[in-house]
Coordinates of C-alpha atoms in Angstrom, one line a residue:
X295 CA 0.0 0.2 0.3
X296 CA 1.0 3.2 -1.4
X297 CA 0.8 6.2 1.1
X298 CA -0.1 9.1 -0.8
X299 CA 0.5 11.8 1.8
X300 CA 0.9 12.5 5.4
X301 CA -2.5 12.6 7.0
X302 CA -4.4 12.0 3.3
X303 CA -6.5 9.0 3.1
X304 CA -4.7 5.6 1.9
X305 CA -5.6 3.9 -1.8
X306 CA -4.5 1.0 -1.9
X307 CA -2.6 1.1 -5.8
X308 CA -1.4 -2.2 -5.4
X309 CA -4.6 -4.2 -5.1
X310 CA -6.4 -5.2 -8.0
X311 CA -10.0 -5.5 -6.5
X312 CA -10.1 -1.7 -6.4
X313 CA -11.3 -1.7 -10.0
X314 CA -14.2 -4.2 -9.4
X315 CA -16.7 -0.8 -8.6
X316 CA -15.0 0.2 -12.6
X317 CA -15.9 -3.4 -13.9
X318 CA -19.6 -2.8 -12.0
X319 CA -20.2 0.3 -13.9
X320 CA -18.5 -1.4 -17.5
X321 CA -21.0 -4.3 -17.2
X322 CA -23.8 -1.9 -16.6
X323 CA -23.6 0.5 -18.4
X324 CA -22.6 -1.2 -21.5
X325 CA -25.7 -3.3 -21.4
X326 CA -27.7 -1.3 -20.2
X327 CA -27.9 0.5 -23.5
X328 CA -31.0 -1.6 -24.4
X329 CA -34.6 0.1 -25.0
X330 CA -38.0 -0.7 -26.4
X331 CA -37.9 0.1 -30.7
X332 CA -40.0 2.9 -31.8
X333 CA -43.4 3.0 -32.6
X334 CA -42.1 3.3 -36.2
X335 CA -40.4 0.6 -36.8
X336 CA -42.7 -1.9 -35.1
X337 CA -45.5 -1.0 -37.2
X338 CA -43.2 -0.1 -40.6
X339 CA -41.1 -3.5 -39.7
X340 CA -42.8 -5.6 -37.8
X341 CA -40.0 -4.8 -35.4
X342 CA -40.9 -6.4 -31.5
X343 CA -39.0 -5.2 -28.1
X344 CA -37.1 -8.3 -26.3
X345 CA -38.8 -7.6 -23.2
X346 CA -42.0 -5.3 -22.3
X347 CA -41.0 -2.1 -23.0
X348 CA -41.7 -1.4 -19.2
X349 CA -39.2 -3.6 -18.0
X350 CA -36.7 -3.0 -20.1
X351 CA -37.0 1.2 -19.1
X352 CA -37.0 0.0 -15.6
X353 CA -34.0 -2.3 -15.9
X354 CA -32.1 0.6 -18.0
X355 CA -32.8 3.0 -15.3
X356 CA -32.1 0.4 -12.3
X357 CA -28.4 -0.2 -14.2
X358 CA -27.9 3.1 -14.6
X359 CA -28.8 4.5 -11.3
X360 CA -26.8 1.6 -9.7
X361 CA -23.9 2.7 -11.9
X362 CA -24.3 6.5 -11.0
X363 CA -24.7 5.8 -6.8
X364 CA -21.1 3.3 -6.6
X365 CA -19.5 5.8 -8.9
X366 CA -20.6 8.9 -6.4
X367 CA -19.4 6.3 -3.3
X368 CA -16.5 5.8 -4.8
X369 CA -15.7 9.2 -5.9
X370 CA -16.4 10.5 -1.8
X371 CA -14.9 7.1 -0.4
X372 CA -11.2 8.8 -2.4
X373 CA -12.1 12.5 -2.0
X374 CA -9.6 13.0 1.2
X375 CA -7.1 11.3 -1.1
X376 CA -4.1 13.5 -3.0
X377 CA -5.0 11.8 -6.2
X378 CA -8.5 12.8 -6.1
X379 CA -7.1 16.7 -6.2
X380 CA -4.2 16.4 -8.7
X381 CA -6.7 14.9 -11.5
X382 CA -9.5 17.6 -9.9
X383 CA -7.9 20.4 -12.1
X384 CA -7.2 17.9 -15.4
X385 CA -10.8 16.9 -15.0
X386 CA -12.7 20.2 -14.5
X387 CA -12.8 21.8 -17.5
X388 CA -14.8 19.1 -19.7
X389 CA -16.3 19.1 -16.1
X390 CA -17.8 22.2 -16.9
X391 CA -18.3 21.5 -19.9
X392 CA -20.8 18.5 -18.4
X393 CA -22.1 21.2 -15.6
X394 CA -23.0 23.2 -18.8
X395 CA -25.2 20.5 -19.9
X396 CA -27.3 19.9 -17.3
X397 CA -28.0 23.9 -17.2
X398 CA -29.2 23.8 -20.6
X399 CA -31.8 21.8 -19.7
X400 CA -33.5 25.0 -18.5
X401 CA -34.1 26.2 -21.9
X402 CA -34.9 22.8 -24.0
X403 CA -37.8 22.1 -25.5
X404 CA -37.5 18.5 -25.0
X405 CA -36.5 18.3 -21.3
X406 CA -37.2 14.8 -20.3
X407 CA -34.9 13.9 -23.2
X408 CA -32.2 16.8 -22.1
X409 CA -32.0 15.2 -18.5
X410 CA -31.9 11.7 -19.2
X411 CA -29.3 12.2 -21.5
X412 CA -26.9 14.3 -19.6
X413 CA -27.3 12.4 -16.9
X414 CA -25.8 9.5 -18.8
X415 CA -23.0 11.4 -19.9
X416 CA -22.3 13.1 -16.6
X417 CA -22.5 9.3 -15.3
X418 CA -19.5 9.0 -17.9
X419 CA -17.7 11.7 -16.6
X420 CA -17.4 10.5 -12.9
X421 CA -15.9 6.9 -14.3
X422 CA -13.2 8.7 -16.1
X423 CA -12.8 10.5 -12.8
X424 CA -12.5 7.2 -10.7
X425 CA -10.7 5.4 -13.3
X426 CA -7.5 8.5 -13.9
X427 CA -8.3 7.9 -9.4
X428 CA -7.1 4.5 -9.2
X429 CA -4.7 4.1 -12.1
X430 CA -1.4 3.7 -11.5
X431 CA 0.9 1.1 -14.6
X432 CA -0.1 -0.7 -17.8
X433 CA -0.8 -3.6 -15.9
X434 CA -4.2 -1.3 -14.8
X435 CA -4.9 -0.5 -18.8
X436 CA -4.1 -4.4 -19.6
X437 CA -7.0 -5.2 -16.4
X438 CA -9.3 -1.9 -17.6
X439 CA -9.6 -3.1 -21.4
X440 CA -9.1 -7.6 -20.9
X441 CA -12.1 -6.9 -19.4
X442 CA -13.7 -4.5 -21.3
X443 CA -12.8 -6.8 -24.4
X444 CA -15.3 -9.7 -23.1
X445 CA -18.5 -7.9 -22.1
X446 CA -17.7 -6.2 -25.7
X447 CA -16.9 -9.6 -27.3
X448 CA -19.9 -10.7 -24.9
X449 CA -22.4 -8.4 -26.7
X450 CA -21.5 -8.9 -30.3
X451 CA -22.0 -12.6 -30.2
X452 CA -25.6 -12.3 -28.5
X453 CA -26.3 -9.8 -31.4
X454 CA -25.1 -12.5 -33.5
X455 CA -26.9 -15.1 -32.0
X456 CA -30.5 -13.2 -31.3
X457 CA -30.1 -12.0 -35.7
X458 CA -30.5 -16.2 -36.3
X459 CA -32.6 -17.4 -33.2
X460 CA -35.0 -14.5 -33.3
X461 CA -35.5 -12.5 -36.4
X462 CA -38.7 -11.0 -34.7
X463 CA -36.3 -9.0 -32.5
X464 CA -34.7 -7.3 -35.7
X465 CA -31.1 -7.6 -33.9
X466 CA -28.1 -6.0 -36.2
X467 CA -30.2 -4.6 -38.6
X468 CA -31.0 -1.2 -39.5
X469 CA -35.1 -1.7 -38.1
X470 CA -33.6 -2.4 -34.4
X471 CA -33.3 0.8 -32.9
X472 CA -34.2 -0.6 -29.5
X473 CA -32.3 -3.6 -29.8
X474 CA -28.3 -2.2 -30.3
X475 CA -29.0 -0.9 -34.1
X476 CA -27.2 -1.3 -36.8
X477 CA -24.2 1.7 -36.7
X478 CA -24.0 1.1 -32.6
X479 CA -23.1 -2.6 -33.0
X480 CA -20.9 -1.7 -36.2
X481 CA -19.0 1.5 -33.8
X482 CA -19.0 -1.5 -30.8
X483 CA -17.8 -4.2 -32.9
X484 CA -15.2 -2.1 -34.8
X485 CA -14.1 -0.3 -31.6
X486 CA -13.3 -3.9 -29.9
X487 CA -11.3 -5.0 -32.5
X488 CA -8.7 -2.0 -32.5
X489 CA -8.8 -2.3 -29.0
X490 CA -7.6 -5.5 -28.8
X491 CA -5.1 -5.0 -32.0
X492 CA -3.2 -2.2 -30.6
X493 CA -3.1 -4.0 -27.1
X494 CA -1.9 -6.8 -29.0
X495 CA 0.8 -4.9 -31.3
X496 CA 1.8 -2.3 -28.2
X497 CA 2.1 -5.3 -25.5
X498 CA 1.5 -8.9 -26.3
X499 CA -0.1 -9.5 -23.2
X500 CA -1.6 -12.6 -22.5
X501 CA -5.2 -12.5 -23.3
X502 CA -4.7 -10.4 -26.5
X503 CA -3.6 -13.6 -27.7
X504 CA -6.1 -15.5 -26.5
X505 CA -8.7 -13.4 -27.7
X506 CA -7.6 -12.6 -31.0
X507 CA -9.0 -15.3 -33.5
X508 CA -12.6 -15.7 -31.2
X509 CA -13.0 -11.9 -30.9
X510 CA -12.3 -10.3 -34.5
X511 CA -14.5 -13.8 -36.3
X512 CA -16.9 -12.7 -34.0
X513 CA -17.0 -9.3 -34.5
X514 CA -16.2 -8.9 -37.8
X515 CA -19.1 -11.3 -38.7
X516 CA -21.0 -8.3 -36.3
X517 CA -20.1 -5.2 -38.7
X518 CA -21.2 -7.9 -42.0
X519 CA -24.5 -8.4 -40.7
X520 CA -24.9 -4.9 -39.8
X521 CA -23.5 -3.9 -42.8
X522 CA -21.9 -0.9 -41.5
X523 CA -19.2 -0.1 -43.9
X524 CA -17.6 2.8 -42.0
X525 CA -17.2 0.7 -39.3
X526 CA -14.8 -2.1 -40.5
X527 CA -12.9 0.4 -42.7
X528 CA -11.8 2.2 -39.5
X529 CA -11.1 -1.1 -37.9
X530 CA -8.8 -2.4 -41.3
X531 CA -7.2 1.2 -40.9
X532 CA -6.3 2.0 -37.7
X533 CA -5.3 -1.9 -37.0
X534 CA -2.8 -1.3 -40.4
X535 CA -0.9 1.9 -38.7
X536 CA -1.3 0.1 -35.4
X537 CA 1.3 -2.4 -37.1
X538 CA 2.6 -0.2 -39.1
X539 CA 4.1 2.2 -35.5
X540 CA 4.4 -0.9 -33.1
X541 CA 6.0 -3.7 -36.4
X542 CA 10.3 -3.8 -36.7
X543 CA 11.6 -3.0 -40.0
X544 CA 11.8 -6.8 -40.6
X545 CA 8.3 -7.7 -39.8
X546 CA 7.3 -5.0 -42.1
X547 CA 9.0 -7.1 -44.9
X548 CA 8.2 -10.4 -44.0
X549 CA 4.8 -9.8 -43.9
X550 CA 5.0 -7.9 -47.6
X551 CA 6.8 -10.8 -48.5
X552 CA 4.0 -13.4 -47.1
X553 CA 1.6 -10.9 -49.4
X554 CA 3.4 -11.2 -52.2
X555 CA 3.7 -15.4 -51.9
X556 CA 0.1 -15.1 -51.3
X557 CA -0.4 -13.4 -54.8
X558 CA 1.2 -15.2 -57.1
X559 CA 0.2 -18.5 -55.6
X560 CA -3.5 -16.8 -56.1
X561 CA -2.6 -16.2 -59.7
X562 CA -1.2 -19.8 -60.3
X563 CA -4.5 -21.2 -59.0
X564 CA -6.1 -18.8 -60.6
X565 CA -5.1 -16.9 -63.6
X566 CA -8.4 -15.7 -65.3
X567 CA -8.8 -14.2 -61.8
X568 CA -12.4 -15.7 -61.7
X569 CA -12.8 -16.3 -57.7
X570 CA -11.9 -12.7 -57.9
X571 CA -14.5 -11.2 -60.1
X572 CA -16.9 -12.8 -57.8
X573 CA -15.0 -11.7 -54.4
X574 CA -15.2 -8.1 -55.9
X575 CA -18.7 -8.2 -56.7
X576 CA -19.6 -9.2 -53.2
X577 CA -17.3 -6.5 -52.3
X578 CA -19.2 -3.8 -54.1
X579 CA -22.8 -4.7 -53.2
X580 CA -21.5 -4.7 -49.5
X581 CA -20.1 -1.7 -50.0
X582 CA -23.3 -0.3 -52.2
X583 CA -25.5 -1.9 -50.2
X584 CA -28.7 -1.4 -52.6
X585 CA -27.7 2.3 -52.6
X586 CA -27.6 4.5 -55.6
X587 CA -24.4 7.0 -56.8
X588 CA -26.4 10.0 -55.2
X589 CA -26.8 8.0 -52.1
X590 CA -23.6 7.6 -51.9
X591 CA -22.3 10.8 -52.8
X592 CA -24.2 12.6 -50.4
X593 CA -22.9 9.7 -47.3
X594 CA -26.4 8.2 -47.3
X595 CA -28.3 10.8 -47.1
X596 CA -26.5 12.9 -44.5
X597 CA -25.8 15.8 -46.7
X598 CA -29.8 16.7 -46.3
X599 CA -29.0 16.3 -42.4
X600 CA -26.0 18.1 -42.0
X601 CA -27.9 21.1 -44.5
X602 CA -31.2 20.7 -41.7
X603 CA -28.9 20.1 -38.6
X604 CA -26.8 23.5 -39.4
X605 CA -30.1 25.9 -40.2
X606 CA -31.4 24.8 -36.8
X607 CA -28.0 25.3 -35.4
X608 CA -28.0 28.7 -36.7
X609 CA -31.5 29.8 -34.5
X610 CA -29.3 29.3 -31.8
X611 CA -25.8 29.8 -32.6
X612 CA -24.1 30.6 -29.0
X613 CA -25.8 27.9 -26.8
X614 CA -27.6 25.6 -28.8
X615 CA -31.2 24.2 -27.8
X616 CA -30.5 22.1 -25.0
X617 CA -28.6 18.7 -24.3
X618 CA -28.9 16.1 -26.8
X619 CA -32.2 18.2 -28.4
X620 CA -31.2 19.1 -32.3
X621 CA -34.2 21.8 -32.9
X622 CA -36.2 24.8 -31.6
X623 CA -39.4 22.1 -31.3
X624 CA -37.6 19.1 -30.4
X625 CA -39.0 17.7 -33.6
X626 CA -36.9 18.4 -37.4
X627 CA -38.4 16.8 -40.4
X628 CA -35.7 14.8 -42.2
X629 CA -35.7 11.7 -44.4
X630 CA -39.3 11.8 -44.4
X631 CA -39.9 11.0 -41.1
X632 CA -40.1 13.7 -38.3
X633 CA -38.2 13.5 -35.3
X634 CA -35.7 14.6 -33.0
X635 CA -32.6 13.4 -35.1
X636 CA -29.1 13.1 -34.3
X637 CA -26.7 15.1 -36.3
X638 CA -24.8 12.4 -37.8
X639 CA -21.8 14.3 -36.5
X640 CA -19.6 15.1 -33.6
X641 CA -18.8 18.3 -34.3
X642 CA -22.0 19.6 -35.6
X643 CA -24.2 17.6 -33.2
X644 CA -22.5 19.5 -30.2
X645 CA -22.8 22.9 -32.3
X646 CA -26.1 22.3 -32.3
X647 CA -27.6 21.0 -29.1
X648 CA -25.0 23.3 -26.7
X649 CA -23.8 26.0 -29.5
X650 CA -21.0 27.2 -29.9
X651 CA -19.9 27.9 -26.2
X652 CA -20.9 23.8 -25.7
X653 CA -18.4 22.9 -28.5
X654 CA -15.3 25.5 -27.2
X655 CA -16.1 24.1 -23.9
X656 CA -15.6 20.6 -25.0
X657 CA -12.9 20.9 -27.5
X658 CA -10.9 22.4 -23.8
X659 CA -12.1 19.7 -22.0
X660 CA -10.1 16.8 -24.1
X661 CA -7.6 19.5 -25.2
X662 CA -5.7 19.9 -21.6
X663 CA -5.8 16.2 -21.4
X664 CA -5.1 14.7 -25.3
X665 CA -2.1 17.5 -25.1
X666 CA -0.2 16.5 -22.8
X667 CA -0.3 12.2 -23.7
X668 CA 0.5 13.5 -27.5
X669 CA 3.7 14.6 -26.0
X670 CA 4.8 11.9 -24.8
X671 CA 4.8 10.2 -28.0
X672 CA 8.3 11.9 -28.6
X673 CA 9.5 11.1 -25.4
X674 CA 12.3 8.9 -23.4
X675 CA 10.5 6.6 -21.1
X676 CA 9.1 3.8 -23.0
X677 CA 5.8 2.9 -20.5
X678 CA 4.2 6.4 -21.0
X679 CA 5.2 6.3 -24.4
X680 CA 2.9 2.8 -25.1
X681 CA 0.3 4.1 -22.9
X682 CA 0.2 7.7 -25.4
X683 CA 0.7 5.7 -28.3
X684 CA -2.9 3.9 -27.1
X685 CA -4.5 6.9 -26.6
X686 CA -3.8 8.0 -30.3
X687 CA -5.2 5.5 -31.8
X688 CA -8.1 5.5 -30.4
X689 CA -8.2 8.9 -30.8
X690 CA -7.6 8.0 -34.2
X691 CA -10.8 5.7 -34.4
X692 CA -12.6 8.5 -32.0
X693 CA -12.2 11.3 -34.8
X694 CA -13.4 9.3 -37.9
X695 CA -15.5 8.0 -36.6
X696 CA -17.2 11.1 -35.2
X697 CA -17.2 12.3 -39.4
X698 CA -20.4 10.5 -40.0
X699 CA -21.7 9.9 -36.6
X700 CA -22.3 11.9 -33.0
X701 CA -19.7 9.5 -31.6
X702 CA -19.9 9.8 -27.7
X703 CA -22.0 12.6 -27.5
X704 CA -25.3 11.2 -28.7
X705 CA -26.7 8.0 -26.7
X706 CA -24.9 5.8 -23.5
X707 CA -23.7 3.1 -26.1
X708 CA -20.6 0.8 -25.5
X709 CA -18.4 2.9 -27.3
X710 CA -19.5 6.1 -24.9
X711 CA -18.3 4.2 -22.2
X712 CA -15.2 2.9 -24.0
X713 CA -14.1 7.0 -23.9
X714 CA -14.5 7.4 -20.7
X715 CA -12.4 4.4 -20.0
X716 CA -9.8 6.0 -22.6
X717 CA -10.5 9.6 -21.3
X718 CA -10.0 8.1 -17.8
X719 CA -6.6 6.9 -18.9
X720 CA -5.6 10.2 -20.0
X721 CA -5.9 12.2 -17.3
X722 CA -3.8 10.1 -15.1
X723 CA -1.6 9.8 -17.9
X724 CA -1.1 13.5 -18.7
X725 CA -1.0 13.9 -15.0
X726 CA 2.2 11.5 -14.6
X727 CA 3.3 13.7 -17.6
X728 CA 3.8 17.0 -15.4
X729 CA 4.7 15.6 -12.3
X730 CA 7.6 13.9 -13.9
X731 CA 8.4 17.1 -15.7
X732 CA 8.2 18.8 -12.1
X733 CA 10.2 16.4 -11.0
X734 CA 12.5 16.4 -13.8
X735 CA 13.1 20.7 -13.4
X736 CA 13.7 20.0 -9.2
X737 CA 16.2 17.8 -10.3
X738 CA 17.8 20.9 -12.4
X739 CA 17.9 22.8 -10.2
X740 CA 19.6 21.1 -7.8
X741 CA 22.0 20.0 -9.5
X742 CA 22.8 24.0 -10.8
X743 CA 22.5 24.8 -7.6
X744 CA 24.6 22.3 -6.4
X745 CA 27.1 23.5 -9.2

């Protein structure tokens, strides 16, 4: 047990048991994203709820409420420690963004929606803060991401089973907005693959080797069945970057040689490229998914959505329409339907709901964490470099995903829970980097005074 400061409360940084409250919250918050399908999904597509709607809503509320209470209790228990006080300044800007979201309920035209969604987001911020307080080394990253990876694999496997066992619940289809819409399923699976391969390339932990094959098959199956193109593309891109950044020149050369041998062997077996024509046709079907060139060019109709959202933003450019509400009436007509649509773009979602003020606060909140972490990529501390590289790779995924989706600023999802964990790691690493810098400067001062 490490004594944090004279007269301070003690946090046992050597005990893995301190993470049990975090494990519980990860599981409950990731699973508690299931909700009853909307009425128009039931009437138009015949989608059925996996459980009676009243029970689903009660279970979801109970799960999120229990997670919030555990986080508040754990933070209060740690409030007397020096780690609590050291992480607070780093968390303050993004906590202020969360507080601004709470205040925005006052001018939201649909207060119940804003309250529920901002409460979920604040719960995620509390989770991030607790992770930052408990974090002490790379092994903590291993513990948390191993548990999260198992949960994500369980979710993807469950969705595949439901897809074939009970088609009425519409798992992994665009009709299942209640039970993990295909976009949410794709983001969770893609992020899980990126997490697994990044940890494997950077650290080579034993659990990554055990999960590599089964988890990849399950998650890729989820993305293929759900037909989410961006999730698969981002997984391939970020995993490729992770391989290039972490592999030695000889490993990259062997990989290129293996690809060349496979290519030559294939040409010998199929000189007419008949099999490749069939494969290209299937890939084209997966990419196009029955959409016209105009629909593909408009990012599946998102340009229409973005135009409507920009017009809505201009009606309240400074403070927006209230957390998670994208129009003055909480109803906007897009794609032939009225609803409180999300903007399908991260930055536009923040702008239209919380205005320019909210976007500046969020950028500041993430920036004070991201900047010190990114600077560690050029440092000499190998442990900090590895942790910073993981966060940079995951950040790349979130940036790519946020171009066509509202990302973690949208409804509570496995993706937003993963963001909270990464934010917690980032806060702890940023504080560790700052502490190391202060220590180095103090050492230089002592050396200078001695000479």
